[in-house]
Structure formats: structure tokens, C-alpha cells
């Protein structure tokens, strides 16, 4: 077995394209739909006499909705970053001699940068989650 990374560039490119499709037609659509469905705000208990329990429940519900929508948007961003990295890696492998140390370092850097960017996108929504 040769040293270094071996890759099926068609499969990696396919993964990248699938991630991009999921990002655009999955996470983004779900976030937009959630925002549209809840644009009117939290209406439950609107006709009841105000109480601290109902008010607290409405506040927590509104926070949960906001966090869910933020998480969907962050996952959309993360999926886009990872899709781009997968597509770039496939392109690099398909067009260069990937046995070289320089090419392998480039792939490692792409993976590292994509994971860090995806973590940052997703991690920014977990602060103060309900």
C-alpha cells in the first residue's frame, strides 16, 4: 500500500455537492419556514389572565424558538463551509500529484480550517441555549 492519503475524488466531490444541497434546501429552508411560522410571536395564553407562570413560559418558549432558528442558520453556514472544503479537496486530488507532502499539507489545512469555521458557526449558537 502506498504512503499518504488515498481518495476517491468523485465520492468526495459528491459529498461536497450533497452537503451544499442540504445546506441550501434543508437547513436554510427550515430556518426560513420556522421564522415565517413564528413571525407573529408567542401567542399561547394570550387570552388568559397574566400570571408569572404563563409569562415565564412564554419567555422561555420565545427563547427556545430563537435558539432553534439560530441553530438552523449556524448549521446552514457550517454545512456550506464543509461542502466547500470537500469540493476543494476533490479538486486538488483530481488535478495534482497528491503524493507530494505539500499537497497533503494543503488538504490537512483545508480540513482543519473548515472544521474550525464550522465549529465557530455552530458554537456561536450554543451560548445561552434553552
JSON list of N, CA and C in Angstrom, two decimals, residues 58-105:
[
{"chain": "A", "resi": 58, "resn": "UNK", "atom": "N", "xyz": [-43.99, 31.79, 28.29]},
{"chain": "A", "resi": 58, "resn": "UNK", "atom": "CA", "xyz": [-43.94, 32.48, 27.01]},
{"chain": "A", "resi": 58, "resn": "UNK", "atom": "C", "xyz": [-42.52, 32.97, 26.72]},
{"chain": "A", "resi": 59, "resn": "UNK", "atom": "N", "xyz": [-41.84, 33.48, 27.72]},
{"chain": "A", "resi": 59, "resn": "UNK", "atom": "CA", "xyz": [-40.46, 33.96, 27.55]},
{"chain": "A", "resi": 59, "resn": "UNK", "atom": "C", "xyz": [-39.54, 32.80, 27.16]},
{"chain": "A", "resi": 60, "resn": "UNK", "atom": "N", "xyz": [-39.66, 31.70, 27.89]},
{"chain": "A", "resi": 60, "resn": "UNK", "atom": "CA", "xyz": [-38.80, 30.54, 27.60]},
{"chain": "A", "resi": 60, "resn": "UNK", "atom": "C", "xyz": [-39.12, 29.94, 26.22]},
{"chain": "A", "resi": 61, "resn": "UNK", "atom": "N", "xyz": [-40.38, 29.93, 25.85]},
{"chain": "A", "resi": 61, "resn": "UNK", "atom": "CA", "xyz": [-40.77, 29.43, 24.54]},
{"chain": "A", "resi": 61, "resn": "UNK", "atom": "C", "xyz": [-40.18, 30.32, 23.45]},
{"chain": "A", "resi": 62, "resn": "UNK", "atom": "N", "xyz": [-40.28, 31.61, 23.61]},
{"chain": "A", "resi": 62, "resn": "UNK", "atom": "CA", "xyz": [-39.71, 32.55, 22.63]},
{"chain": "A", "resi": 62, "resn": "UNK", "atom": "C", "xyz": [-38.20, 32.37, 22.53]},
{"chain": "A", "resi": 63, "resn": "UNK", "atom": "N", "xyz": [-37.52, 32.16, 23.66]},
{"chain": "A", "resi": 63, "resn": "UNK", "atom": "CA", "xyz": [-36.08, 31.92, 23.65]},
{"chain": "A", "resi": 63, "resn": "UNK", "atom": "C", "xyz": [-35.75, 30.62, 22.93]},
{"chain": "A", "resi": 64, "resn": "UNK", "atom": "N", "xyz": [-36.55, 29.59, 23.18]},
{"chain": "A", "resi": 64, "resn": "UNK", "atom": "CA", "xyz": [-36.31, 28.30, 22.51]},
{"chain": "A", "resi": 64, "resn": "UNK", "atom": "C", "xyz": [-36.49, 28.42, 21.01]},
{"chain": "A", "resi": 65, "resn": "UNK", "atom": "N", "xyz": [-37.50, 29.15, 20.57]},
{"chain": "A", "resi": 65, "resn": "UNK", "atom": "CA", "xyz": [-37.70, 29.36, 19.14]},
{"chain": "A", "resi": 65, "resn": "UNK", "atom": "C", "xyz": [-36.52, 30.12, 18.53]},
{"chain": "A", "resi": 66, "resn": "UNK", "atom": "N", "xyz": [-36.09, 31.16, 19.19]},
{"chain": "A", "resi": 66, "resn": "UNK", "atom": "CA", "xyz": [-34.97, 31.95, 18.69]},
{"chain": "A", "resi": 66, "resn": "UNK", "atom": "C", "xyz": [-33.70, 31.10, 18.60]},
{"chain": "A", "resi": 67, "resn": "UNK", "atom": "N", "xyz": [-33.45, 30.28, 19.63]},
{"chain": "A", "resi": 67, "resn": "UNK", "atom": "CA", "xyz": [-32.27, 29.41, 19.62]},
{"chain": "A", "resi": 67, "resn": "UNK", "atom": "C", "xyz": [-32.35, 28.36, 18.52]},
{"chain": "A", "resi": 68, "resn": "UNK", "atom": "N", "xyz": [-33.52, 27.80, 18.31]},
{"chain": "A", "resi": 68, "resn": "UNK", "atom": "CA", "xyz": [-33.70, 26.79, 17.26]},
{"chain": "A", "resi": 68, "resn": "UNK", "atom": "C", "xyz": [-33.42, 27.40, 15.88]},
{"chain": "A", "resi": 69, "resn": "UNK", "atom": "N", "xyz": [-33.98, 28.57, 15.64]},
{"chain": "A", "resi": 69, "resn": "UNK", "atom": "CA", "xyz": [-33.75, 29.22, 14.35]},
{"chain": "A", "resi": 69, "resn": "UNK", "atom": "C", "xyz": [-32.28, 29.61, 14.18]},
{"chain": "A", "resi": 70, "resn": "UNK", "atom": "N", "xyz": [-31.64, 30.07, 15.25]},
{"chain": "A", "resi": 70, "resn": "UNK", "atom": "CA", "xyz": [-30.21, 30.41, 15.17]},
{"chain": "A", "resi": 70, "resn": "UNK", "atom": "C", "xyz": [-29.37, 29.17, 14.90]},
{"chain": "A", "resi": 71, "resn": "UNK", "atom": "N", "xyz": [-29.73, 28.06, 15.54]},
{"chain": "A", "resi": 71, "resn": "UNK", "atom": "CA", "xyz": [-29.00, 26.80, 15.31]},
{"chain": "A", "resi": 71, "resn": "UNK", "atom": "C", "xyz": [-29.14, 26.34, 13.87]},
{"chain": "A", "resi": 72, "resn": "UNK", "atom": "N", "xyz": [-30.33, 26.44, 13.31]},
{"chain": "A", "resi": 72, "resn": "UNK", "atom": "CA", "xyz": [-30.53, 26.05, 11.91]},
{"chain": "A", "resi": 72, "resn": "UNK", "atom": "C", "xyz": [-29.69, 26.92, 10.98]},
{"chain": "A", "resi": 73, "resn": "UNK", "atom": "N", "xyz": [-29.64, 28.20, 11.25]},
{"chain": "A", "resi": 73, "resn": "UNK", "atom": "CA", "xyz": [-28.83, 29.10, 10.41]},
{"chain": "A", "resi": 73, "resn": "UNK", "atom": "C", "xyz": [-27.34, 28.80, 10.57]},
{"chain": "A", "resi": 74, "resn": "UNK", "atom": "N", "xyz": [-26.91, 28.50, 11.79]},
{"chain": "A", "resi": 74, "resn": "UNK", "atom": "CA", "xyz": [-25.50, 28.17, 12.02]},
{"chain": "A", "resi": 74, "resn": "UNK", "atom": "C", "xyz": [-25.14, 26.86, 11.33]},
{"chain": "A", "resi": 75, "resn": "UNK", "atom": "N", "xyz": [-26.02, 25.87, 11.39]},
{"chain": "A", "resi": 75, "resn": "UNK", "atom": "CA", "xyz": [-25.75, 24.61, 10.71]},
{"chain": "A", "resi": 75, "resn": "UNK", "atom": "C", "xyz": [-25.75, 24.80, 9.20]},
{"chain": "A", "resi": 76, "resn": "UNK", "atom": "N", "xyz": [-26.56, 25.70, 8.71]},
{"chain": "A", "resi": 76, "resn": "UNK", "atom": "CA", "xyz": [-26.54, 26.04, 7.29]},
{"chain": "A", "resi": 76, "resn": "UNK", "atom": "C", "xyz": [-25.17, 26.58, 6.91]},
{"chain": "A", "resi": 77, "resn": "UNK", "atom": "N", "xyz": [-24.66, 27.50, 7.71]},
{"chain": "A", "resi": 77, "resn": "UNK", "atom": "CA", "xyz": [-23.33, 28.08, 7.44]},
{"chain": "A", "resi": 77, "resn": "UNK", "atom": "C", "xyz": [-22.24, 27.01, 7.53]},
{"chain": "A", "resi": 78, "resn": "UNK", "atom": "N", "xyz": [-22.31, 26.17, 8.57]},
{"chain": "A", "resi": 78, "resn": "UNK", "atom": "CA", "xyz": [-21.31, 25.12, 8.75]},
{"chain": "A", "resi": 78, "resn": "UNK", "atom": "C", "xyz": [-21.33, 24.12, 7.60]},
{"chain": "A", "resi": 79, "resn": "UNK", "atom": "N", "xyz": [-22.52, 23.73, 7.17]},
{"chain": "A", "resi": 79, "resn": "UNK", "atom": "CA", "xyz": [-22.62, 22.79, 6.05]},
{"chain": "A", "resi": 79, "resn": "UNK", "atom": "C", "xyz": [-22.03, 23.40, 4.78]},
{"chain": "A", "resi": 80, "resn": "UNK", "atom": "N", "xyz": [-22.25, 24.69, 4.58]},
{"chain": "A", "resi": 80, "resn": "UNK", "atom": "CA", "xyz": [-21.67, 25.36, 3.42]},
{"chain": "A", "resi": 80, "resn": "UNK", "atom": "C", "xyz": [-20.15, 25.36, 3.45]},
{"chain": "A", "resi": 81, "resn": "UNK", "atom": "N", "xyz": [-19.58, 25.62, 4.63]},
{"chain": "A", "resi": 81, "resn": "UNK", "atom": "CA", "xyz": [-18.12, 25.61, 4.79]},
{"chain": "A", "resi": 81, "resn": "UNK", "atom": "C", "xyz": [-17.56, 24.22, 4.51]},
{"chain": "A", "resi": 82, "resn": "UNK", "atom": "N", "xyz": [-18.17, 23.22, 5.11]},
{"chain": "A", "resi": 82, "resn": "UNK", "atom": "CA", "xyz": [-17.68, 21.85, 4.93]},
{"chain": "A", "resi": 82, "resn": "UNK", "atom": "C", "xyz": [-17.87, 21.38, 3.48]},
{"chain": "A", "resi": 83, "resn": "UNK", "atom": "N", "xyz": [-18.96, 21.79, 2.85]},
{"chain": "A", "resi": 83, "resn": "UNK", "atom": "CA", "xyz": [-19.18, 21.44, 1.45]},
{"chain": "A", "resi": 83, "resn": "UNK", "atom": "C", "xyz": [-18.09, 22.05, 0.57]},
{"chain": "A", "resi": 84, "resn": "UNK", "atom": "N", "xyz": [-17.79, 23.29, 0.82]},
{"chain": "A", "resi": 84, "resn": "UNK", "atom": "CA", "xyz": [-16.74, 23.95, 0.04]},
{"chain": "A", "resi": 84, "resn": "UNK", "atom": "C", "xyz": [-15.40, 23.27, 0.22]},
{"chain": "A", "resi": 85, "resn": "UNK", "atom": "N", "xyz": [-15.09, 22.89, 1.44]},
{"chain": "A", "resi": 85, "resn": "UNK", "atom": "CA", "xyz": [-13.82, 22.21, 1.70]},
{"chain": "A", "resi": 85, "resn": "UNK", "atom": "C", "xyz": [-13.77, 20.86, 0.99]},
{"chain": "A", "resi": 86, "resn": "UNK", "atom": "N", "xyz": [-14.85, 20.11, 1.05]},
{"chain": "A", "resi": 86, "resn": "UNK", "atom": "CA", "xyz": [-14.88, 18.80, 0.37]},
{"chain": "A", "resi": 86, "resn": "UNK", "atom": "C", "xyz": [-14.71, 18.96, -1.13]},
{"chain": "A", "resi": 87, "resn": "UNK", "atom": "N", "xyz": [-15.36, 19.94, -1.70]},
{"chain": "A", "resi": 87, "resn": "UNK", "atom": "CA", "xyz": [-15.24, 20.16, -3.13]},
{"chain": "A", "resi": 87, "resn": "UNK", "atom": "C", "xyz": [-13.83, 20.61, -3.51]},
{"chain": "A", "resi": 88, "resn": "UNK", "atom": "N", "xyz": [-13.22, 21.44, -2.69]},
{"chain": "A", "resi": 88, "resn": "UNK", "atom": "CA", "xyz": [-11.85, 21.90, -2.95]},
{"chain": "A", "resi": 88, "resn": "UNK", "atom": "C", "xyz": [-10.86, 20.74, -2.82]},
{"chain": "A", "resi": 89, "resn": "UNK", "atom": "N", "xyz": [-11.06, 19.89, -1.83]},
{"chain": "A", "resi": 89, "resn": "UNK", "atom": "CA", "xyz": [-10.18, 18.73, -1.66]},
{"chain": "A", "resi": 89, "resn": "UNK", "atom": "C", "xyz": [-10.30, 17.80, -2.87]},
{"chain": "A", "resi": 90, "resn": "UNK", "atom": "N", "xyz": [-11.52, 17.57, -3.32]},
{"chain": "A", "resi": 90, "resn": "UNK", "atom": "CA", "xyz": [-11.71, 16.72, -4.50]},
{"chain": "A", "resi": 90, "resn": "UNK", "atom": "C", "xyz": [-11.01, 17.33, -5.71]},
{"chain": "A", "resi": 91, "resn": "UNK", "atom": "N", "xyz": [-11.13, 18.64, -5.87]},
{"chain": "A", "resi": 91, "resn": "UNK", "atom": "CA", "xyz": [-10.48, 19.32, -7.00]},
{"chain": "A", "resi": 91, "resn": "UNK", "atom": "C", "xyz": [-8.96, 19.18, -6.90]},
{"chain": "A", "resi": 92, "resn": "UNK", "atom": "N", "xyz": [-8.42, 19.38, -5.69]},
{"chain": "A", "resi": 92, "resn": "UNK", "atom": "CA", "xyz": [-6.97, 19.27, -5.50]},
{"chain": "A", "resi": 92, "resn": "UNK", "atom": "C", "xyz": [-6.48, 17.86, -5.82]},
{"chain": "A", "resi": 93, "resn": "UNK", "atom": "N", "xyz": [-7.19, 16.87, -5.33]},
{"chain": "A", "resi": 93, "resn": "UNK", "atom": "CA", "xyz": [-6.78, 15.49, -5.57]},
{"chain": "A", "resi": 93, "resn": "UNK", "atom": "C", "xyz": [-6.87, 15.14, -7.05]},
{"chain": "A", "resi": 94, "resn": "UNK", "atom": "N", "xyz": [-7.88, 15.66, -7.71]},
{"chain": "A", "resi": 94, "resn": "UNK", "atom": "CA", "xyz": [-8.09, 15.30, -9.12]},
{"chain": "A", "resi": 94, "resn": "UNK", "atom": "C", "xyz": [-7.08, 15.98, -10.04]},
{"chain": "A", "resi": 95, "resn": "UNK", "atom": "N", "xyz": [-6.51, 17.12, -9.62]},
{"chain": "A", "resi": 95, "resn": "UNK", "atom": "CA", "xyz": [-5.68, 17.90, -10.53]},
{"chain": "A", "resi": 95, "resn": "UNK", "atom": "C", "xyz": [-4.21, 17.96, -10.12]},
{"chain": "A", "resi": 96, "resn": "UNK", "atom": "N", "xyz": [-3.81, 17.23, -9.10]},
{"chain": "A", "resi": 96, "resn": "UNK", "atom": "CA", "xyz": [-2.40, 17.33, -8.70]},
{"chain": "A", "resi": 96, "resn": "UNK", "atom": "C", "xyz": [-1.87, 15.98, -8.24]},
{"chain": "A", "resi": 97, "resn": "UNK", "atom": "N", "xyz": [-0.57, 15.95, -8.07]},
{"chain": "A", "resi": 97, "resn": "UNK", "atom": "CA", "xyz": [0.10, 14.76, -7.56]},
{"chain": "A", "resi": 97, "resn": "UNK", "atom": "C", "xyz": [-0.03, 14.76, -6.04]},
{"chain": "A", "resi": 98, "resn": "UNK", "atom": "N", "xyz": [-1.00, 14.01, -5.53]},
{"chain": "A", "resi": 98, "resn": "UNK", "atom": "CA", "xyz": [-1.28, 14.04, -4.11]},
{"chain": "A", "resi": 98, "resn": "UNK", "atom": "C", "xyz": [-0.30, 13.21, -3.28]},
{"chain": "A", "resi": 99, "resn": "UNK", "atom": "N", "xyz": [0.74, 12.69, -3.91]},
{"chain": "A", "resi": 99, "resn": "UNK", "atom": "CA", "xyz": [1.75, 12.00, -3.12]},
{"chain": "A", "resi": 99, "resn": "UNK", "atom": "C", "xyz": [2.74, 12.99, -2.54]},
{"chain": "A", "resi": 100, "resn": "UNK", "atom": "N", "xyz": [2.70, 14.23, -3.01]},
{"chain": "A", "resi": 100, "resn": "UNK", "atom": "CA", "xyz": [3.66, 15.22, -2.50]},
{"chain": "A", "resi": 100, "resn": "UNK", "atom": "C", "xyz": [3.25, 15.66, -1.09]},
{"chain": "A", "resi": 101, "resn": "UNK", "atom": "N", "xyz": [4.25, 15.95, -0.29]},
{"chain": "A", "resi": 101, "resn": "UNK", "atom": "CA", "xyz": [4.00, 16.40, 1.08]},
{"chain": "A", "resi": 101, "resn": "UNK", "atom": "C", "xyz": [3.25, 17.73, 1.07]},
{"chain": "A", "resi": 102, "resn": "UNK", "atom": "N", "xyz": [3.60, 18.60, 0.13]},
{"chain": "A", "resi": 102, "resn": "UNK", "atom": "CA", "xyz": [2.93, 19.91, 0.05]},
{"chain": "A", "resi": 102, "resn": "UNK", "atom": "C", "xyz": [1.43, 19.75, -0.20]},
{"chain": "A", "resi": 103, "resn": "UNK", "atom": "N", "xyz": [1.06, 18.89, -1.12]},
{"chain": "A", "resi": 103, "resn": "UNK", "atom": "CA", "xyz": [-0.35, 18.69, -1.44]},
{"chain": "A", "resi": 103, "resn": "UNK", "atom": "C", "xyz": [-1.10, 18.11, -0.24]},
{"chain": "A", "resi": 104, "resn": "UNK", "atom": "N", "xyz": [-0.48, 17.17, 0.45]},
{"chain": "A", "resi": 104, "resn": "UNK", "atom": "CA", "xyz": [-1.13, 16.58, 1.62]},
{"chain": "A", "resi": 104, "resn": "UNK", "atom": "C", "xyz": [-1.28, 17.59, 2.75]},
{"chain": "A", "resi": 105, "resn": "UNK", "atom": "N", "xyz": [-0.28, 18.46, 2.91]},
{"chain": "A", "resi": 105, "resn": "UNK", "atom": "CA", "xyz": [-0.40, 19.53, 3.92]},
{"chain": "A", "resi": 105, "resn": "UNK", "atom": "C", "xyz": [-1.55, 20.47, 3.56]}
]
